[in-house]
Coordinates of C-alpha atoms and ligand atoms in Angstrom, one line a residue:
M21 CA 0.0 0.0 0.0
E22 CA 1.4 3.4 -1.0
W23 CA 2.5 5.6 1.9
T24 CA 0.6 8.9 2.5
N25 CA 1.3 11.4 5.1
T26 CA -2.2 12.0 6.4
A27 CA -4.9 10.0 8.1
D28 CA -8.0 10.6 10.2
V29 CA -6.9 7.9 12.7
V30 CA -3.6 6.1 13.1
V31 CA -3.8 2.8 15.1
I32 CA -0.6 1.4 16.5
G33 CA -0.5 -2.4 16.6
A34 CA -2.1 -5.1 14.5
G35 CA -3.1 -7.6 17.1
I36 CA -6.7 -8.4 18.0
Q37 CA -7.1 -4.8 19.5
G38 CA -5.8 -2.9 16.5
T39 CA -7.5 -5.0 13.8
A40 CA -10.8 -4.9 15.6
I41 CA -10.7 -1.1 16.5
S42 CA -9.8 -0.2 12.9
Y43 CA -12.6 -2.4 11.4
Y44 CA -15.2 -0.8 13.8
L45 CA -13.9 2.7 13.0
K46 CA -14.6 2.0 9.3
R47 CA -18.0 0.6 10.2
R48 CA -18.7 3.9 11.9
G49 CA -17.8 5.9 8.8
V50 CA -14.3 7.1 9.6
E51 CA -12.7 7.9 6.2
K52 CA -9.0 7.2 6.5
V53 CA -7.8 4.6 9.0
V54 CA -4.2 3.5 9.0
V55 CA -2.8 0.6 11.1
L56 CA 0.9 0.4 11.7
D57 CA 2.8 -2.6 13.1
K58 CA 6.5 -3.0 13.5
S59 CA 6.1 -6.7 12.7
T60 CA 3.2 -8.6 11.0
V61 CA -0.5 -8.9 11.7
C62 CA -1.1 -11.1 14.8
S63 CA 2.7 -11.4 15.6
G64 CA 2.3 -10.1 19.2
A65 CA 0.5 -11.7 22.2
T66 CA -2.6 -12.4 20.1
G67 CA -0.8 -15.0 18.0
R68 CA 0.7 -16.6 21.1
C69 CA -2.3 -16.8 23.4
G70 CA -4.6 -19.5 24.7
A71 CA -7.5 -17.8 23.1
G72 CA -9.9 -18.6 25.9
I73 CA -13.2 -16.7 26.1
R74 CA -15.3 -16.6 29.3
A75 CA -18.0 -14.9 31.2
Q76 CA -17.1 -16.4 34.5
W77 CA -15.6 -13.4 36.3
G78 CA -15.7 -12.0 39.8
T79 CA -16.4 -8.3 39.3
E80 CA -19.5 -6.8 37.8
M81 CA -17.5 -4.9 35.1
N82 CA -15.7 -8.0 33.9
C83 CA -18.9 -10.1 34.0
R84 CA -20.6 -7.5 31.8
L85 CA -17.7 -7.4 29.4
G86 CA -17.3 -11.2 29.5
L87 CA -20.9 -11.8 28.7
A88 CA -20.8 -9.3 25.9
C89 CA -17.6 -11.0 24.6
V90 CA -19.3 -14.4 24.6
E91 CA -22.3 -13.0 22.7
K92 CA -20.0 -11.1 20.3
F93 CA -17.9 -14.2 19.5
E94 CA -21.1 -16.3 18.9
G95 CA -22.0 -14.0 16.0
L96 CA -18.5 -13.1 14.8
S97 CA -18.0 -15.7 12.0
Q98 CA -21.3 -14.4 10.5
E99 CA -20.4 -10.7 11.1
L100 CA -17.0 -11.0 9.5
G101 CA -17.9 -13.6 6.8
M102 CA -15.1 -15.9 7.9
D103 CA -14.9 -18.9 10.3
I104 CA -13.1 -17.8 13.4
G105 CA -12.9 -21.3 14.9
L106 CA -15.2 -20.8 17.9
N107 CA -15.6 -23.8 20.1
Q108 CA -18.0 -23.5 23.0
S109 CA -17.4 -26.4 25.3
G110 CA -17.4 -24.2 28.4
Y111 CA -14.9 -23.4 31.2
L112 CA -14.7 -25.7 34.2
M113 CA -13.3 -23.7 37.1
V114 CA -11.5 -25.9 39.7
A115 CA -11.0 -24.8 43.3
Y116 CA -8.4 -26.4 45.6
Q117 CA -8.7 -24.1 48.6
D118 CA -11.5 -23.2 51.0
K119 CA -11.3 -19.5 50.3
E120 CA -11.1 -20.0 46.6
W121 CA -14.1 -22.3 46.6
E122 CA -16.1 -19.7 48.6
Q123 CA -15.1 -17.0 46.1
L124 CA -16.1 -19.2 43.1
Q125 CA -19.5 -19.7 44.6
K126 CA -19.8 -15.9 45.2
N127 CA -18.8 -15.4 41.6
V128 CA -21.6 -17.7 40.4
T129 CA -24.2 -15.7 42.4
L130 CA -22.9 -12.5 40.9
Q131 CA -22.8 -14.0 37.4
N132 CA -26.4 -15.4 37.7
R133 CA -27.6 -12.0 38.8
L134 CA -26.1 -10.5 35.6
G135 CA -27.6 -13.1 33.3
I136 CA -24.7 -15.5 33.0
A137 CA -26.0 -19.1 33.3
S138 CA -22.9 -20.5 35.2
R139 CA -23.5 -23.1 37.9
V140 CA -21.8 -25.1 40.7
V141 CA -21.2 -28.7 39.6
N142 CA -20.3 -31.7 41.7
R143 CA -17.5 -34.1 41.0
E144 CA -19.7 -36.6 39.1
E145 CA -20.9 -33.9 36.7
A146 CA -17.4 -32.4 36.4
N147 CA -16.2 -35.9 35.2
E148 CA -19.0 -36.0 32.7
I149 CA -18.1 -32.5 31.4
C150 CA -14.4 -33.4 31.3
P151 CA -13.9 -37.2 30.9
G152 CA -10.1 -36.9 31.4
L153 CA -10.3 -35.0 34.6
G154 CA -8.1 -36.1 37.5
A155 CA -7.5 -33.4 40.2
P156 CA -8.4 -35.7 43.1
D157 CA -7.7 -32.9 45.6
A158 CA -10.2 -30.5 44.1
L159 CA -12.8 -29.1 46.5
G160 CA -15.3 -27.9 44.0
F161 CA -16.1 -26.8 40.4
T162 CA -18.2 -24.2 38.6
F163 CA -19.1 -24.4 34.9
H164 CA -20.5 -22.1 32.2
A165 CA -21.4 -23.9 29.0
R166 CA -21.2 -20.8 26.7
D167 CA -17.5 -20.1 27.5
G168 CA -14.9 -21.6 25.2
H169 CA -12.1 -20.6 22.8
A170 CA -11.6 -19.4 19.3
D171 CA -8.7 -19.5 16.9
P172 CA -6.7 -16.3 17.5
F173 CA -5.2 -16.2 14.0
L174 CA -8.5 -16.8 12.2
T175 CA -10.2 -14.1 14.3
T176 CA -7.5 -11.5 13.8
F177 CA -7.1 -12.3 10.1
A178 CA -10.9 -12.0 9.7
Y179 CA -10.8 -8.5 11.2
H180 CA -7.8 -7.7 9.0
K181 CA -9.4 -9.0 5.8
R182 CA -12.8 -7.3 6.4
G183 CA -11.1 -4.1 7.5
R184 CA -9.1 -4.0 4.3
E185 CA -12.1 -4.6 2.2
L186 CA -13.7 -1.6 3.9
G187 CA -10.6 0.5 3.2
V188 CA -8.4 0.2 6.3
I189 CA -4.8 0.8 5.2
Y190 CA -2.2 -1.5 6.8
H191 CA 1.6 -0.8 6.9
T192 CA 3.3 -3.8 8.6
G193 CA 7.1 -3.8 9.1
T194 CA 6.7 -0.2 10.2
T195 CA 7.9 0.9 13.7
V196 CA 6.4 3.9 15.4
T197 CA 9.3 5.9 16.9
D198 CA 7.6 9.0 18.2
I199 CA 4.2 10.6 18.7
K200 CA 3.7 14.2 17.8
V201 CA 1.9 16.3 20.5
A202 CA 1.4 20.1 20.7
N203 CA -0.8 22.3 22.9
G204 CA -2.3 19.2 24.6
K205 CA -3.3 17.6 21.3
V206 CA -1.9 14.7 19.4
F207 CA -1.2 15.5 15.7
G208 CA 0.5 12.5 14.3
V209 CA 3.2 9.8 14.5
V210 CA 6.8 9.4 13.4
T211 CA 7.9 6.0 12.0
D212 CA 11.0 4.5 10.5
K213 CA 9.2 4.8 7.1
G214 CA 8.1 8.5 7.5
H215 CA 5.6 10.5 9.4
I216 CA 1.8 10.5 9.3
D217 CA -0.3 13.5 10.5
A218 CA -3.5 12.5 12.2
P219 CA -5.8 14.1 14.8
V220 CA -6.4 10.8 16.5
V221 CA -3.8 8.2 17.4
I222 CA -4.7 4.9 19.2
N223 CA -2.3 2.9 21.2
A224 CA -3.0 -0.8 20.7
A225 CA 0.6 -1.9 21.0
G226 CA 0.1 -4.7 23.6
G227 CA 3.3 -5.5 25.6
H228 CA 5.0 -2.4 24.3
S229 CA 2.1 0.0 24.9
Q230 CA 3.8 1.8 27.9
F231 CA 6.6 2.9 25.6
I232 CA 4.2 4.2 23.0
A233 CA 2.3 6.1 25.7
S234 CA 5.4 7.8 27.0
M235 CA 6.2 8.9 23.5
A236 CA 3.0 10.9 23.8
G237 CA 4.0 12.2 27.3
V238 CA 1.4 9.9 29.0
Q239 CA 2.9 7.9 31.8
L240 CA 1.0 4.6 32.3
P241 CA 2.0 2.4 35.2
L242 CA 2.2 -0.7 32.9
F243 CA 4.8 -3.4 32.6
S244 CA 4.9 -6.6 30.7
E245 CA 5.5 -10.2 31.8
R246 CA 6.6 -13.1 29.8
H247 CA 4.2 -16.1 29.9
E248 CA 4.9 -19.5 28.5
I249 CA 2.6 -22.0 27.0
I250 CA 2.8 -25.5 25.4
I251 CA 0.9 -27.7 23.0
T252 CA 1.0 -31.5 22.8
E253 CA 0.6 -33.9 20.0
P254 CA -3.1 -34.7 19.2
V255 CA -4.9 -37.3 21.4
D256 CA -8.5 -38.6 21.2
A257 CA -10.9 -35.7 21.0
G258 CA -13.1 -35.6 24.1
V259 CA -10.4 -36.0 26.8
C260 CA -10.8 -32.4 27.8
P261 CA -13.7 -30.6 26.0
P262 CA -13.9 -27.6 28.4
M263 CA -11.2 -25.1 29.3
L264 CA -9.9 -26.2 32.7
M265 CA -8.9 -23.2 34.8
S266 CA -7.7 -22.9 38.4
F267 CA -6.5 -19.8 40.2
S268 CA -4.8 -21.5 43.2
G269 CA -3.8 -24.5 40.9
N270 CA -2.3 -21.9 38.6
Y271 CA -3.2 -23.4 35.2
Y272 CA -5.4 -23.2 32.2
I273 CA -5.7 -26.3 30.0
Q274 CA -7.8 -26.9 26.9
Q275 CA -8.0 -29.3 24.0
R276 CA -8.1 -28.0 20.5
P277 CA -10.7 -29.4 18.1
H278 CA -8.1 -31.6 16.4
G279 CA -7.0 -33.1 19.7
S280 CA -3.9 -31.3 20.8
I281 CA -3.8 -30.0 24.3
I282 CA -2.7 -26.4 25.1
A283 CA -1.6 -25.5 28.6
G284 CA -0.3 -22.5 30.4
C285 CA 0.3 -21.0 33.9
S286 CA 1.6 -17.9 35.5
P287 CA 5.4 -17.9 35.6
A288 CA 7.5 -18.1 38.8
G289 CA 9.6 -14.9 39.0
H290 CA 7.4 -13.1 36.4
P291 CA 10.2 -12.4 33.9
Q292 CA 9.9 -8.8 32.7
D293 CA 12.8 -8.7 30.2
Y294 CA 10.7 -8.4 27.0
E295 CA 12.3 -11.5 25.7
L296 CA 10.2 -14.3 24.1
G297 CA 12.3 -17.3 25.2
T298 CA 11.2 -20.6 26.8
S299 CA 12.5 -22.5 29.8
W300 CA 12.9 -26.0 31.2
Q301 CA 11.5 -24.8 34.5
F302 CA 8.1 -24.0 32.8
L303 CA 8.1 -27.3 30.9
Q304 CA 8.7 -29.2 34.1
Q305 CA 6.1 -27.3 36.2
M306 CA 3.4 -27.4 33.5
T307 CA 3.8 -31.0 32.6
R308 CA 3.6 -32.0 36.3
T309 CA 0.4 -30.0 36.7
M310 CA -1.0 -31.6 33.6
L311 CA -0.4 -35.1 34.9
A312 CA -2.2 -34.3 38.1
V313 CA -5.2 -32.5 36.4
L314 CA -5.4 -34.7 33.2
P315 CA -3.7 -38.0 33.9
R316 CA -4.3 -39.0 30.2
T317 CA -1.5 -36.7 29.2
R318 CA 1.1 -39.1 30.6
G319 CA 3.6 -40.0 27.9
M320 CA 2.3 -37.5 25.4
R321 CA 4.8 -35.6 23.4
I322 CA 5.0 -31.8 23.6
V323 CA 5.2 -30.5 20.0
R324 CA 5.8 -26.8 20.7
Q325 CA 6.6 -24.4 23.5
W326 CA 6.5 -20.7 23.1
S327 CA 5.9 -17.4 25.1
G328 CA 4.3 -14.0 24.7
L329 CA 3.9 -10.8 26.7
Y330 CA 1.1 -10.1 29.2
N331 CA 0.7 -6.3 29.3
M332 CA 0.0 -5.8 33.0
S333 CA -1.6 -2.9 34.8
P334 CA -1.5 -2.5 38.7
D335 CA -4.8 -4.3 39.0
R336 CA -4.3 -6.6 36.0
Q337 CA -7.3 -5.0 34.3
A338 CA -7.5 -3.2 30.9
V339 CA -6.8 0.5 30.5
L340 CA -9.2 2.1 28.1
G341 CA -10.1 5.6 26.9
E342 CA -8.7 8.9 25.8
A343 CA -5.7 10.4 27.6
D344 CA -6.5 13.2 30.1
D345 CA -3.9 15.6 29.0
V346 CA -3.5 14.7 25.3
T347 CA -6.7 15.1 23.3
G348 CA -7.0 12.6 20.5
F349 CA -4.6 10.0 22.1
F350 CA -6.6 6.9 23.0
V351 CA -5.4 3.7 24.7
S352 CA -6.6 0.1 24.6
V353 CA -3.9 -1.6 26.6
G354 CA -3.1 -3.4 29.9
F355 CA -5.2 -6.5 29.2
S356 CA -3.1 -8.9 31.2
G357 CA -4.2 -12.5 30.3
H358 CA -7.6 -11.6 28.8
G359 CA -7.1 -9.2 25.9
F360 CA -8.0 -11.7 23.2
M361 CA -11.5 -12.4 24.5
F362 CA -12.2 -8.7 25.1
G363 CA -10.8 -7.5 21.8
P364 CA -14.0 -7.6 19.7
V365 CA -16.0 -5.8 22.4
T366 CA -13.4 -3.2 23.4
G367 CA -12.6 -2.7 19.7
E368 CA -16.2 -1.5 19.3
I369 CA -16.1 0.5 22.5
I370 CA -12.9 2.4 21.5
A371 CA -14.3 3.1 18.0
D372 CA -17.5 4.5 19.7
L373 CA -15.4 6.7 22.0
V374 CA -13.4 8.0 19.0
V375 CA -16.5 9.0 17.0
G376 CA -18.2 10.4 20.1
R377 CA -20.9 7.7 20.4
E378 CA -22.0 6.4 23.8
P379 CA -20.6 2.8 24.0
E380 CA -23.1 0.0 25.0
I381 CA -21.0 -0.7 28.1
N382 CA -19.7 2.3 30.1
V383 CA -16.0 1.7 30.7
D384 CA -15.2 4.9 32.6
M385 CA -14.0 2.9 35.5
L386 CA -11.3 1.3 33.3
H387 CA -9.6 4.7 32.6
Y388 CA -6.1 5.0 33.9
R389 CA -7.2 7.8 36.2
R390 CA -8.2 4.9 38.6
F391 CA -4.6 4.4 39.5
Q392 CA -4.2 8.0 40.7
L393 CA -7.5 7.8 42.6
G394 CA -6.7 4.5 44.2
E395 CA -9.8 3.0 42.7
L396 CA -8.4 -0.3 41.5
I397 CA -10.6 -3.1 40.2
L398 CA -10.0 -6.1 42.4
E399 CA -10.8 -9.0 40.2
P400 CA -10.4 -12.3 42.0
A401 CA -10.8 -14.4 38.8
V402 CA -7.4 -14.1 37.0
V403 CA -4.6 -16.6 36.3
Ligands
FAD513 C1 0.7 -17.3 26.8 C2 -0.5 -16.4 26.7 C3 -1.7 -16.9 26.9 C4 -2.9 -16.0 26.8 N1 -4.1 -16.6 26.9 C5 -5.2 -15.8 26.8 C6 -6.5 -16.3 26.8 O1 -6.7 -17.5 27.0 N2 -7.6 -15.5 26.6 C7 -7.4 -14.1 26.4 O2 -8.4 -13.4 26.2 N3 -6.2 -13.6 26.3 C8 -5.1 -14.4 26.5 N4 -3.8 -13.8 26.5 C9 -3.7 -12.4 26.5 C10 -3.9 -11.9 25.1 O3 -3.0 -12.6 24.2 C11 -3.5 -10.4 25.0 O4 -4.1 -9.7 26.0 C12 -4.0 -9.8 23.6 O5 -3.6 -10.6 22.6 C13 -3.5 -8.4 23.5 O6 -3.8 -8.0 22.2 P1 -3.2 -6.6 21.6 O7 -3.8 -6.5 20.2 O8 -3.4 -5.6 22.6 O9 -1.6 -6.9 21.6 P2 -0.7 -7.7 20.6 O10 -1.4 -8.9 20.0 O11 0.6 -7.9 21.4 O12 -0.4 -6.7 19.4 C14 0.4 -5.5 19.6 C15 1.1 -5.2 18.3 O13 1.7 -3.9 18.5 C16 2.9 -3.9 17.7 N5 3.8 -2.9 18.2 C17 4.4 -2.8 19.4 N6 5.2 -1.7 19.4 C18 5.1 -1.1 18.2 C19 5.7 0.0 17.6 N7 6.6 0.8 18.3 N8 5.4 0.4 16.3 C20 4.5 -0.4 15.6 N9 3.9 -1.5 16.1 C21 4.2 -1.8 17.4 C22 3.4 -5.4 17.9 O14 4.3 -5.7 16.8 C23 2.2 -6.2 18.0 O15 1.9 -6.8 16.7 C24 -2.7 -14.6 26.6 C25 -1.4 -14.1 26.4 C26 -0.3 -15.0 26.4 C27 1.1 -14.4 26.2

């Protein structure tokens, strides 16, 4: 695509956030939308994630967003005209500690009040939902059948393709090196290929978003952690239909439709070096956990191990909205381990905020102002 030096909106980052935001901006009639990515589409955390989608959260804000995400994903293949690989076999939450079990039951009460049909299930039912389940030391389980996972590449590529058909301009292999701000307003970006003037710039740069924000003079208290993940060779389908997730057990495990099992956990030591390496320690910890939770994985071969960045905020929740002191500079960042599932919904919300439309879900409490005010969102349901 030929380079031009002006745009109505520049979006930095072509992961799930950037591709969705740009598509919804076009759908709202914004004329010239340019997406810049230093690498390729879906090369960041999005293409490295577990791609789980759930409405089982422990705060009202996340339950509302989570339910909206589930509903959005249910119609997304049709909306975008491409199969996004949605698989709704539910999330089975597993508690090992008394306090955690109490919290999961409280979460179900909250979720039910907000229209999410999650429920407490006993061991027998948990084994029916997940025939390969071990976890003999588990105290209790909750389940929501509409949760699941989608293919992160198919989803992002679908937004990319439909966005381009609507006129979104993509420049990949293009690094943003500076943001132009004057008199409290953004007026463009500088890249290694040249500059683009634009009255609106959106930061959707995932694990590197804090550096992009500081280019605009906006200091966000974000940092990024390296999280590893593995995938096994395929085994019989039906060993683990739902996503298994435990907060105290520190794992999420799911089976892809072709039979491979994907598993991840939060890393010991939380490496914050912006590297994307892998470690023996993770492999050992994760495979031991898998044996206890899904004994059927004994002897299975691991075919790939990789890592990606969680972009973390102080309360591990997203940071959304327009910067206070820089008009026209928007952020859609800080998603921790749940930015894939939120992408389609927050993409629409950010597009609404840019065009001055009231979003369907009010996300004022997700503004970064909350950190200065000490109004953190204490979400108990995160790995
Ligand atoms: C191992 C792992 C498992 C996960 N599991 C789940 C899950 O089950 N469910 C879920 O919802 N989420 C999950 N996540 C989190 C999820 O992947 C992220 O929150 C989400 O993908 C973030 O999307 P994004 O578009 O903001 O960022 P990214 O996908 O990282 O995209 C950001 C883009 O910005 C570009 N960029 C950065 N700096 C610049 C620059 N200076 N100039 C130009 N471009 C730049 C990068 O190249 C990148 O392509 C997981 C993450 C990891 C690592």
